[in-house]
Amino acid sequence: MQTASGKISLTMADITTLEVDAIVNAANNSLVGGGGVDGAIHKAAGPQLFKECRRIGGCPTGEARITSGYQLAARWIIHTVGPIWRGGDEGEDDLLACCYRNSLILGRQYGIKSIAFPAISAGVYGFPMERACRIALKEMKRFLEKSSDMEIIAVCFSNSAYRYYQDAMQEL
Ligand code: APR
């Protein structure tokens, strides 16, 4: 399934299979891997990814770090750490927006032309998908107003996530 709004497209896929310049990982502060998309990316990229992440040593919430993609089709992996949802009154929205903003800025610095994002924080970290997808798309749109040569893909991993993103795309 594909929906597009300018240079933002929506797809349902396993992000580790995408042939883009960079995929974004929903990591944790330690950067040593975990479950969800983090686990899938580490599994697909292979053991050197863990070694590079360990050398980096960690990543504060809202920030982004870049590594090689190793055995992935993607050349780069941008690791960002989303906020854990605690009800919405602890700055979660702003921190999530920072994840997308900092990942896109880092991608631009590395000359990345196509980048795929999972729904950061909307899994284990409990951020409501309906709210998270609007923050994601708003930051993607804002970035493309300044850097229109990048193709951004929002990757969904369930029908319900796809429907939330589709509805939010209509509001862009
Ligand atoms: N491809 C694309 N999207 C995926 C994939 C995949 N292979 N696997 C999971 N997802 C989706 C989930 O369905 C969810 O919508 O990614 C979104 C983010 O979910 P999580 O991976 O649980 O990430 P997050 O909520 O940010 O929690 C991060 O989970 O895996 C640990 O180490 C990670 O501690 C960190 C925490």
JSON list of C-alpha atoms and ligand atoms in Angstrom, two decimals:
[
{"chain": "A", "resi": 1, "resn": "MET", "atom": "CA", "xyz": [0.00, 0.00, 0.00]},
{"chain": "A", "resi": 2, "resn": "GLN", "atom": "CA", "xyz": [1.33, 3.43, -0.87]},
{"chain": "A", "resi": 3, "resn": "THR", "atom": "CA", "xyz": [0.06, 6.93, -0.15]},
{"chain": "A", "resi": 4, "resn": "ALA", "atom": "CA", "xyz": [2.04, 10.02, -1.00]},
{"chain": "A", "resi": 5, "resn": "SER", "atom": "CA", "xyz": [1.95, 13.70, -0.16]},
{"chain": "A", "resi": 6, "resn": "GLY", "atom": "CA", "xyz": [4.74, 15.51, -2.01]},
{"chain": "A", "resi": 7, "resn": "LYS", "atom": "CA", "xyz": [8.02, 13.90, -1.00]},
{"chain": "A", "resi": 8, "resn": "ILE", "atom": "CA", "xyz": [6.46, 12.07, 1.96]},
{"chain": "A", "resi": 9, "resn": "SER", "atom": "CA", "xyz": [5.23, 8.59, 1.22]},
{"chain": "A", "resi": 10, "resn": "LEU", "atom": "CA", "xyz": [3.58, 6.04, 3.42]},
{"chain": "A", "resi": 11, "resn": "THR", "atom": "CA", "xyz": [4.17, 2.32, 3.15]},
{"chain": "A", "resi": 12, "resn": "MET", "atom": "CA", "xyz": [3.51, -0.87, 5.05]},
{"chain": "A", "resi": 13, "resn": "ALA", "atom": "CA", "xyz": [6.75, -2.85, 5.26]},
{"chain": "A", "resi": 14, "resn": "ASP", "atom": "CA", "xyz": [9.46, -4.38, 7.36]},
{"chain": "A", "resi": 15, "resn": "ILE", "atom": "CA", "xyz": [11.85, -1.38, 7.43]},
{"chain": "A", "resi": 16, "resn": "THR", "atom": "CA", "xyz": [14.90, -3.67, 7.30]},
{"chain": "A", "resi": 17, "resn": "THR", "atom": "CA", "xyz": [14.00, -4.65, 3.73]},
{"chain": "A", "resi": 18, "resn": "LEU", "atom": "CA", "xyz": [13.81, -1.14, 2.28]},
{"chain": "A", "resi": 19, "resn": "GLU", "atom": "CA", "xyz": [16.35, -0.05, -0.33]},
{"chain": "A", "resi": 20, "resn": "VAL", "atom": "CA", "xyz": [16.81, 3.53, 0.83]},
{"chain": "A", "resi": 21, "resn": "ASP", "atom": "CA", "xyz": [19.90, 5.54, 1.75]},
{"chain": "A", "resi": 22, "resn": "ALA", "atom": "CA", "xyz": [19.03, 5.41, 5.46]},
{"chain": "A", "resi": 23, "resn": "ILE", "atom": "CA", "xyz": [16.60, 3.70, 7.77]},
{"chain": "A", "resi": 24, "resn": "VAL", "atom": "CA", "xyz": [15.87, 5.12, 11.20]},
{"chain": "A", "resi": 25, "resn": "ASN", "atom": "CA", "xyz": [15.99, 2.92, 14.27]},
{"chain": "A", "resi": 26, "resn": "ALA", "atom": "CA", "xyz": [13.77, 3.41, 17.32]},
{"chain": "A", "resi": 27, "resn": "ALA", "atom": "CA", "xyz": [16.57, 2.72, 19.75]},
{"chain": "A", "resi": 28, "resn": "ASN", "atom": "CA", "xyz": [17.05, 3.07, 23.50]},
{"chain": "A", "resi": 29, "resn": "ASN", "atom": "CA", "xyz": [19.52, 5.25, 25.34]},
{"chain": "A", "resi": 30, "resn": "SER", "atom": "CA", "xyz": [22.14, 2.48, 25.56]},
{"chain": "A", "resi": 31, "resn": "LEU", "atom": "CA", "xyz": [22.09, 1.85, 21.77]},
{"chain": "A", "resi": 32, "resn": "VAL", "atom": "CA", "xyz": [22.86, -1.83, 22.35]},
{"chain": "A", "resi": 33, "resn": "GLY", "atom": "CA", "xyz": [19.69, -3.12, 20.74]},
{"chain": "A", "resi": 34, "resn": "GLY", "atom": "CA", "xyz": [16.43, -4.43, 22.10]},
{"chain": "A", "resi": 35, "resn": "GLY", "atom": "CA", "xyz": [13.13, -5.73, 20.77]},
{"chain": "A", "resi": 36, "resn": "GLY", "atom": "CA", "xyz": [10.76, -4.24, 18.20]},
{"chain": "A", "resi": 37, "resn": "VAL", "atom": "CA", "xyz": [12.28, -2.47, 15.24]},
{"chain": "A", "resi": 38, "resn": "ASP", "atom": "CA", "xyz": [15.58, -2.13, 17.15]},
{"chain": "A", "resi": 39, "resn": "GLY", "atom": "CA", "xyz": [15.84, -5.89, 17.42]},
{"chain": "A", "resi": 40, "resn": "ALA", "atom": "CA", "xyz": [14.88, -6.41, 13.77]},
{"chain": "A", "resi": 41, "resn": "ILE", "atom": "CA", "xyz": [17.49, -3.89, 12.57]},
{"chain": "A", "resi": 42, "resn": "HIS", "atom": "CA", "xyz": [20.29, -5.35, 14.68]},
{"chain": "A", "resi": 43, "resn": "LYS", "atom": "CA", "xyz": [19.37, -8.86, 13.50]},
{"chain": "A", "resi": 44, "resn": "ALA", "atom": "CA", "xyz": [19.36, -7.85, 9.84]},
{"chain": "A", "resi": 45, "resn": "ALA", "atom": "CA", "xyz": [22.44, -5.61, 9.99]},
{"chain": "A", "resi": 46, "resn": "GLY", "atom": "CA", "xyz": [24.61, -8.18, 11.73]},
{"chain": "A", "resi": 47, "resn": "PRO", "atom": "CA", "xyz": [27.01, -8.15, 14.69]},
{"chain": "A", "resi": 48, "resn": "GLN", "atom": "CA", "xyz": [29.24, -5.29, 13.51]},
{"chain": "A", "resi": 49, "resn": "LEU", "atom": "CA", "xyz": [26.35, -2.92, 14.16]},
{"chain": "A", "resi": 50, "resn": "PHE", "atom": "CA", "xyz": [26.42, -3.78, 17.86]},
{"chain": "A", "resi": 51, "resn": "LYS", "atom": "CA", "xyz": [30.16, -3.09, 17.95]},
{"chain": "A", "resi": 52, "resn": "GLU", "atom": "CA", "xyz": [29.79, 0.33, 16.32]},
{"chain": "A", "resi": 53, "resn": "CYS", "atom": "CA", "xyz": [26.88, 1.21, 18.63]},
{"chain": "A", "resi": 54, "resn": "ARG", "atom": "CA", "xyz": [28.94, 0.20, 21.65]},
{"chain": "A", "resi": 55, "resn": "ARG", "atom": "CA", "xyz": [31.75, 2.49, 20.47]},
{"chain": "A", "resi": 56, "resn": "ILE", "atom": "CA", "xyz": [29.27, 5.36, 20.22]},
{"chain": "A", "resi": 57, "resn": "GLY", "atom": "CA", "xyz": [28.31, 4.60, 23.79]},
{"chain": "A", "resi": 58, "resn": "GLY", "atom": "CA", "xyz": [24.72, 5.80, 23.92]},
{"chain": "A", "resi": 59, "resn": "CYS", "atom": "CA", "xyz": [22.27, 8.47, 22.79]},
{"chain": "A", "resi": 60, "resn": "PRO", "atom": "CA", "xyz": [20.15, 10.90, 24.86]},
{"chain": "A", "resi": 61, "resn": "THR", "atom": "CA", "xyz": [16.38, 10.87, 24.27]},
{"chain": "A", "resi": 62, "resn": "GLY", "atom": "CA", "xyz": [15.44, 13.12, 21.34]},
{"chain": "A", "resi": 63, "resn": "GLU", "atom": "CA", "xyz": [18.89, 12.99, 19.77]},
{"chain": "A", "resi": 64, "resn": "ALA", "atom": "CA", "xyz": [20.19, 10.93, 16.82]},
{"chain": "A", "resi": 65, "resn": "ARG", "atom": "CA", "xyz": [23.38, 9.05, 15.98]},
{"chain": "A", "resi": 66, "resn": "ILE", "atom": "CA", "xyz": [24.44, 7.49, 12.65]},
{"chain": "A", "resi": 67, "resn": "THR", "atom": "CA", "xyz": [26.11, 4.20, 11.87]},
{"chain": "A", "resi": 68, "resn": "SER", "atom": "CA", "xyz": [26.80, 2.10, 8.82]},
{"chain": "A", "resi": 69, "resn": "GLY", "atom": "CA", "xyz": [23.99, -0.19, 7.64]},
{"chain": "A", "resi": 70, "resn": "TYR", "atom": "CA", "xyz": [26.31, -3.21, 7.33]},
{"chain": "A", "resi": 71, "resn": "GLN", "atom": "CA", "xyz": [24.30, -6.18, 5.92]},
{"chain": "A", "resi": 72, "resn": "LEU", "atom": "CA", "xyz": [21.18, -4.06, 5.36]},
{"chain": "A", "resi": 73, "resn": "ALA", "atom": "CA", "xyz": [20.20, -2.78, 1.91]},
{"chain": "A", "resi": 74, "resn": "ALA", "atom": "CA", "xyz": [20.33, 0.72, 3.45]},
{"chain": "A", "resi": 75, "resn": "ARG", "atom": "CA", "xyz": [23.79, 2.30, 3.55]},
{"chain": "A", "resi": 76, "resn": "TRP", "atom": "CA", "xyz": [23.14, 4.10, 6.83]},
{"chain": "A", "resi": 77, "resn": "ILE", "atom": "CA", "xyz": [21.18, 3.59, 10.03]},
{"chain": "A", "resi": 78, "resn": "ILE", "atom": "CA", "xyz": [20.17, 6.66, 12.00]},
{"chain": "A", "resi": 79, "resn": "HIS", "atom": "CA", "xyz": [19.47, 5.70, 15.60]},
{"chain": "A", "resi": 80, "resn": "THR", "atom": "CA", "xyz": [17.16, 7.94, 17.57]},
{"chain": "A", "resi": 81, "resn": "VAL", "atom": "CA", "xyz": [15.71, 7.48, 21.04]},
{"chain": "A", "resi": 82, "resn": "GLY", "atom": "CA", "xyz": [12.08, 8.38, 21.47]},
{"chain": "A", "resi": 83, "resn": "PRO", "atom": "CA", "xyz": [10.41, 9.38, 24.73]},
{"chain": "A", "resi": 84, "resn": "ILE", "atom": "CA", "xyz": [8.59, 6.85, 26.87]},
{"chain": "A", "resi": 85, "resn": "TRP", "atom": "CA", "xyz": [4.93, 7.89, 27.03]},
{"chain": "A", "resi": 86, "resn": "ARG", "atom": "CA", "xyz": [4.07, 9.01, 30.57]},
{"chain": "A", "resi": 87, "resn": "GLY", "atom": "CA", "xyz": [0.70, 10.61, 29.97]},
{"chain": "A", "resi": 88, "resn": "GLY", "atom": "CA", "xyz": [1.74, 13.56, 27.83]},
{"chain": "A", "resi": 89, "resn": "ASP", "atom": "CA", "xyz": [2.65, 16.13, 30.48]},
{"chain": "A", "resi": 90, "resn": "GLU", "atom": "CA", "xyz": [6.41, 15.46, 30.57]},
{"chain": "A", "resi": 91, "resn": "GLY", "atom": "CA", "xyz": [7.43, 16.98, 27.26]},
{"chain": "A", "resi": 92, "resn": "GLU", "atom": "CA", "xyz": [6.90, 13.79, 25.27]},
{"chain": "A", "resi": 93, "resn": "ASP", "atom": "CA", "xyz": [5.55, 15.61, 22.20]},
{"chain": "A", "resi": 94, "resn": "ASP", "atom": "CA", "xyz": [8.58, 17.91, 21.96]},
{"chain": "A", "resi": 95, "resn": "LEU", "atom": "CA", "xyz": [11.05, 15.06, 22.50]},
{"chain": "A", "resi": 96, "resn": "LEU", "atom": "CA", "xyz": [9.38, 12.99, 19.79]},
{"chain": "A", "resi": 97, "resn": "ALA", "atom": "CA", "xyz": [9.49, 15.95, 17.41]},
{"chain": "A", "resi": 98, "resn": "CYS", "atom": "CA", "xyz": [13.22, 16.29, 18.18]},
{"chain": "A", "resi": 99, "resn": "CYS", "atom": "CA", "xyz": [13.76, 12.64, 17.16]},
{"chain": "A", "resi": 100, "resn": "TYR", "atom": "CA", "xyz": [12.42, 13.32, 13.66]},
{"chain": "A", "resi": 101, "resn": "ARG", "atom": "CA", "xyz": [14.06, 16.76, 13.39]},
{"chain": "A", "resi": 102, "resn": "ASN", "atom": "CA", "xyz": [17.52, 15.58, 14.54]},
{"chain": "A", "resi": 103, "resn": "SER", "atom": "CA", "xyz": [17.37, 12.43, 12.39]},
{"chain": "A", "resi": 104, "resn": "LEU", "atom": "CA", "xyz": [16.54, 14.51, 9.28]},
{"chain": "A", "resi": 105, "resn": "ILE", "atom": "CA", "xyz": [19.26, 17.08, 10.05]},
{"chain": "A", "resi": 106, "resn": "LEU", "atom": "CA", "xyz": [21.80, 14.29, 10.49]},
{"chain": "A", "resi": 107, "resn": "GLY", "atom": "CA", "xyz": [20.62, 12.71, 7.24]},
{"chain": "A", "resi": 108, "resn": "ARG", "atom": "CA", "xyz": [21.09, 16.00, 5.40]},
{"chain": "A", "resi": 109, "resn": "GLN", "atom": "CA", "xyz": [24.62, 16.33, 6.82]},
{"chain": "A", "resi": 110, "resn": "TYR", "atom": "CA", "xyz": [25.46, 12.94, 5.32]},
{"chain": "A", "resi": 111, "resn": "GLY", "atom": "CA", "xyz": [23.91, 13.73, 1.93]},
{"chain": "A", "resi": 112, "resn": "ILE", "atom": "CA", "xyz": [21.13, 11.19, 2.43]},
{"chain": "A", "resi": 113, "resn": "LYS", "atom": "CA", "xyz": [18.42, 11.49, -0.25]},
{"chain": "A", "resi": 114, "resn": "SER", "atom": "CA", "xyz": [15.98, 8.83, 0.90]},
{"chain": "A", "resi": 115, "resn": "ILE", "atom": "CA", "xyz": [15.14, 8.02, 4.51]},
{"chain": "A", "resi": 116, "resn": "ALA", "atom": "CA", "xyz": [12.61, 5.66, 6.07]},
{"chain": "A", "resi": 117, "resn": "PHE", "atom": "CA", "xyz": [11.17, 6.12, 9.57]},
{"chain": "A", "resi": 118, "resn": "PRO", "atom": "CA", "xyz": [9.30, 3.64, 11.74]},
{"chain": "A", "resi": 119, "resn": "ALA", "atom": "CA", "xyz": [6.70, 5.04, 14.14]},
{"chain": "A", "resi": 120, "resn": "ILE", "atom": "CA", "xyz": [9.16, 6.13, 16.83]},
{"chain": "A", "resi": 121, "resn": "SER", "atom": "CA", "xyz": [7.95, 5.54, 20.42]},
{"chain": "A", "resi": 122, "resn": "ALA", "atom": "CA", "xyz": [4.59, 4.16, 19.26]},
{"chain": "A", "resi": 123, "resn": "GLY", "atom": "CA", "xyz": [5.42, 0.57, 20.21]},
{"chain": "A", "resi": 124, "resn": "VAL", "atom": "CA", "xyz": [7.05, -0.50, 23.47]},
{"chain": "A", "resi": 125, "resn": "TYR", "atom": "CA", "xyz": [7.36, 3.14, 24.54]},
{"chain": "A", "resi": 126, "resn": "GLY", "atom": "CA", "xyz": [3.58, 3.47, 24.49]},
{"chain": "A", "resi": 127, "resn": "PHE", "atom": "CA", "xyz": [3.17, 6.78, 22.65]},
{"chain": "A", "resi": 128, "resn": "PRO", "atom": "CA", "xyz": [-0.39, 6.88, 21.22]},
{"chain": "A", "resi": 129, "resn": "MET", "atom": "CA", "xyz": [-0.10, 6.20, 17.48]},
{"chain": "A", "resi": 130, "resn": "GLU", "atom": "CA", "xyz": [-2.76, 8.76, 16.53]},
{"chain": "A", "resi": 131, "resn": "ARG", "atom": "CA", "xyz": [-0.72, 11.49, 18.27]},
{"chain": "A", "resi": 132, "resn": "ALA", "atom": "CA", "xyz": [2.73, 10.19, 17.28]},
{"chain": "A", "resi": 133, "resn": "CYS", "atom": "CA", "xyz": [1.99, 10.03, 13.56]},
{"chain": "A", "resi": 134, "resn": "ARG", "atom": "CA", "xyz": [0.82, 13.66, 13.49]},
{"chain": "A", "resi": 135, "resn": "ILE", "atom": "CA", "xyz": [4.02, 14.81, 15.20]},
{"chain": "A", "resi": 136, "resn": "ALA", "atom": "CA", "xyz": [6.06, 12.73, 12.74]},
{"chain": "A", "resi": 137, "resn": "LEU", "atom": "CA", "xyz": [4.34, 14.05, 9.61]},
{"chain": "A", "resi": 138, "resn": "LYS", "atom": "CA", "xyz": [4.43, 17.65, 10.85]},
{"chain": "A", "resi": 139, "resn": "GLU", "atom": "CA", "xyz": [8.22, 17.48, 11.33]},
{"chain": "A", "resi": 140, "resn": "MET", "atom": "CA", "xyz": [8.71, 15.73, 7.97]},
{"chain": "A", "resi": 141, "resn": "LYS", "atom": "CA", "xyz": [6.67, 18.42, 6.20]},
{"chain": "A", "resi": 142, "resn": "ARG", "atom": "CA", "xyz": [8.46, 21.25, 8.03]},
{"chain": "A", "resi": 143, "resn": "PHE", "atom": "CA", "xyz": [11.86, 19.78, 7.07]},
{"chain": "A", "resi": 144, "resn": "LEU", "atom": "CA", "xyz": [10.89, 19.37, 3.40]},
{"chain": "A", "resi": 145, "resn": "GLU", "atom": "CA", "xyz": [9.91, 23.04, 3.22]},
{"chain": "A", "resi": 146, "resn": "LYS", "atom": "CA", "xyz": [13.64, 23.75, 3.58]},
{"chain": "A", "resi": 147, "resn": "SER", "atom": "CA", "xyz": [15.18, 20.60, 2.08]},
{"chain": "A", "resi": 148, "resn": "SER", "atom": "CA", "xyz": [12.94, 19.49, -0.73]},
{"chain": "A", "resi": 149, "resn": "ASP", "atom": "CA", "xyz": [15.46, 17.11, -2.28]},
{"chain": "A", "resi": 150, "resn": "MET", "atom": "CA", "xyz": [14.97, 14.38, 0.30]},
{"chain": "A", "resi": 151, "resn": "GLU", "atom": "CA", "xyz": [12.44, 11.58, -0.05]},
{"chain": "A", "resi": 152, "resn": "ILE", "atom": "CA", "xyz": [10.90, 10.59, 3.29]},
{"chain": "A", "resi": 153, "resn": "ILE", "atom": "CA", "xyz": [9.06, 7.34, 3.84]},
{"chain": "A", "resi": 154, "resn": "ALA", "atom": "CA", "xyz": [6.86, 6.69, 6.86]},
{"chain": "A", "resi": 155, "resn": "VAL", "atom": "CA", "xyz": [6.87, 2.93, 7.44]},
{"chain": "A", "resi": 156, "resn": "CYS", "atom": "CA", "xyz": [3.93, 1.26, 9.13]},
{"chain": "A", "resi": 157, "resn": "PHE", "atom": "CA", "xyz": [4.01, -2.23, 10.55]},
{"chain": "A", "resi": 158, "resn": "SER", "atom": "CA", "xyz": [0.27, -2.79, 11.04]},
{"chain": "A", "resi": 159, "resn": "ASN", "atom": "CA", "xyz": [-2.97, -1.96, 9.27]},
{"chain": "A", "resi": 160, "resn": "SER", "atom": "CA", "xyz": [-4.12, 0.17, 12.19]},
{"chain": "A", "resi": 161, "resn": "ALA", "atom": "CA", "xyz": [-0.91, 2.24, 12.11]},
{"chain": "A", "resi": 162, "resn": "TYR", "atom": "CA", "xyz": [-1.33, 2.67, 8.36]},
{"chain": "A", "resi": 163, "resn": "ARG", "atom": "CA", "xyz": [-4.87, 3.94, 8.80]},
{"chain": "A", "resi": 164, "resn": "TYR", "atom": "CA", "xyz": [-3.77, 6.45, 11.45]},
{"chain": "A", "resi": 165, "resn": "TYR", "atom": "CA", "xyz": [-1.03, 7.72, 9.14]},
{"chain": "A", "resi": 166, "resn": "GLN", "atom": "CA", "xyz": [-3.38, 7.87, 6.17]},
{"chain": "A", "resi": 167, "resn": "ASP", "atom": "CA", "xyz": [-5.88, 10.00, 8.11]},
{"chain": "A", "resi": 168, "resn": "ALA", "atom": "CA", "xyz": [-3.09, 12.26, 9.33]},
{"chain": "A", "resi": 169, "resn": "MET", "atom": "CA", "xyz": [-1.71, 12.60, 5.77]},
{"chain": "A", "resi": 170, "resn": "GLN", "atom": "CA", "xyz": [-5.07, 14.06, 4.70]},
{"chain": "A", "resi": 171, "resn": "GLU", "atom": "CA", "xyz": [-4.60, 16.87, 7.21]},
{"chain": "A", "resi": 172, "resn": "LEU", "atom": "CA", "xyz": [-1.12, 17.83, 5.95]},
{"chain": "B", "resi": 1, "resn": "APR", "atom": "N1", "xyz": [9.70, -2.50, 10.48]},
{"chain": "B", "resi": 1, "resn": "APR", "atom": "C1", "xyz": [8.96, -1.37, 10.64]},
{"chain": "B", "resi": 1, "resn": "APR", "atom": "N2", "xyz": [8.33, -1.03, 11.78]},
{"chain": "B", "resi": 1, "resn": "APR", "atom": "C2", "xyz": [8.46, -1.90, 12.82]},
{"chain": "B", "resi": 1, "resn": "APR", "atom": "C3", "xyz": [9.21, -3.10, 12.74]},
{"chain": "B", "resi": 1, "resn": "APR", "atom": "C4", "xyz": [9.84, -3.38, 11.50]},
{"chain": "B", "resi": 1, "resn": "APR", "atom": "N3", "xyz": [10.58, -4.49, 11.33]},
{"chain": "B", "resi": 1, "resn": "APR", "atom": "N4", "xyz": [9.13, -3.73, 13.95]},
{"chain": "B", "resi": 1, "resn": "APR", "atom": "C5", "xyz": [8.35, -2.97, 14.74]},
{"chain": "B", "resi": 1, "resn": "APR", "atom": "N5", "xyz": [7.94, -1.87, 14.06]},
{"chain": "B", "resi": 1, "resn": "APR", "atom": "C6", "xyz": [7.07, -0.78, 14.54]},
{"chain": "B", "resi": 1, "resn": "APR", "atom": "C7", "xyz": [6.16, -1.08, 15.70]},
{"chain": "B", "resi": 1, "resn": "APR", "atom": "O1", "xyz": [4.99, -1.76, 15.27]},
{"chain": "B", "resi": 1, "resn": "APR", "atom": "C8", "xyz": [5.87, 0.33, 16.20]},
{"chain": "B", "resi": 1, "resn": "APR", "atom": "O2", "xyz": [4.81, 0.91, 15.46]},
{"chain": "B", "resi": 1, "resn": "APR", "atom": "O3", "xyz": [7.91, 0.26, 15.00]},
{"chain": "B", "resi": 1, "resn": "APR", "atom": "C9", "xyz": [7.17, 1.09, 15.88]},
{"chain": "B", "resi": 1, "resn": "APR", "atom": "C10", "xyz": [8.04, 1.39, 17.09]},
{"chain": "B", "resi": 1, "resn": "APR", "atom": "O4", "xyz": [7.93, 0.32, 18.01]},
{"chain": "B", "resi": 1, "resn": "APR", "atom": "P1", "xyz": [9.20, -0.20, 18.88]},
{"chain": "B", "resi": 1, "resn": "APR", "atom": "O5", "xyz": [10.12, -0.92, 17.99]},
{"chain": "B", "resi": 1, "resn": "APR", "atom": "O6", "xyz": [8.62, -0.92, 20.06]},
{"chain": "B", "resi": 1, "resn": "APR", "atom": "O7", "xyz": [9.93, 1.13, 19.34]},
{"chain": "B", "resi": 1, "resn": "APR", "atom": "P2", "xyz": [9.58, 2.16, 20.51]},
{"chain": "B", "resi": 1, "resn": "APR", "atom": "O8", "xyz": [8.13, 2.20, 20.84]},
{"chain": "B", "resi": 1, "resn": "APR", "atom": "O9", "xyz": [10.26, 3.43, 20.11]},
{"chain": "B", "resi": 1, "resn": "APR", "atom": "O10", "xyz": [10.31, 1.54, 21.78]},
{"chain": "B", "resi": 1, "resn": "APR", "atom": "C11", "xyz": [11.74, 1.54, 21.79]},
{"chain": "B", "resi": 1, "resn": "APR", "atom": "O11", "xyz": [11.83, -0.78, 22.30]},
{"chain": "B", "resi": 1, "resn": "APR", "atom": "O12", "xyz": [12.88, -2.33, 21.01]},
{"chain": "B", "resi": 1, "resn": "APR", "atom": "C12", "xyz": [13.02, -1.54, 22.12]},
{"chain": "B", "resi": 1, "resn": "APR", "atom": "O13", "xyz": [15.37, -1.13, 22.24]},
{"chain": "B", "resi": 1, "resn": "APR", "atom": "C13", "xyz": [14.13, -0.54, 21.96]},
{"chain": "B", "resi": 1, "resn": "APR", "atom": "O14", "xyz": [14.05, 0.10, 24.24]},
{"chain": "B", "resi": 1, "resn": "APR", "atom": "C14", "xyz": [13.70, 0.50, 22.93]},
{"chain": "B", "resi": 1, "resn": "APR", "atom": "C15", "xyz": [12.19, 0.52, 22.79]}
]
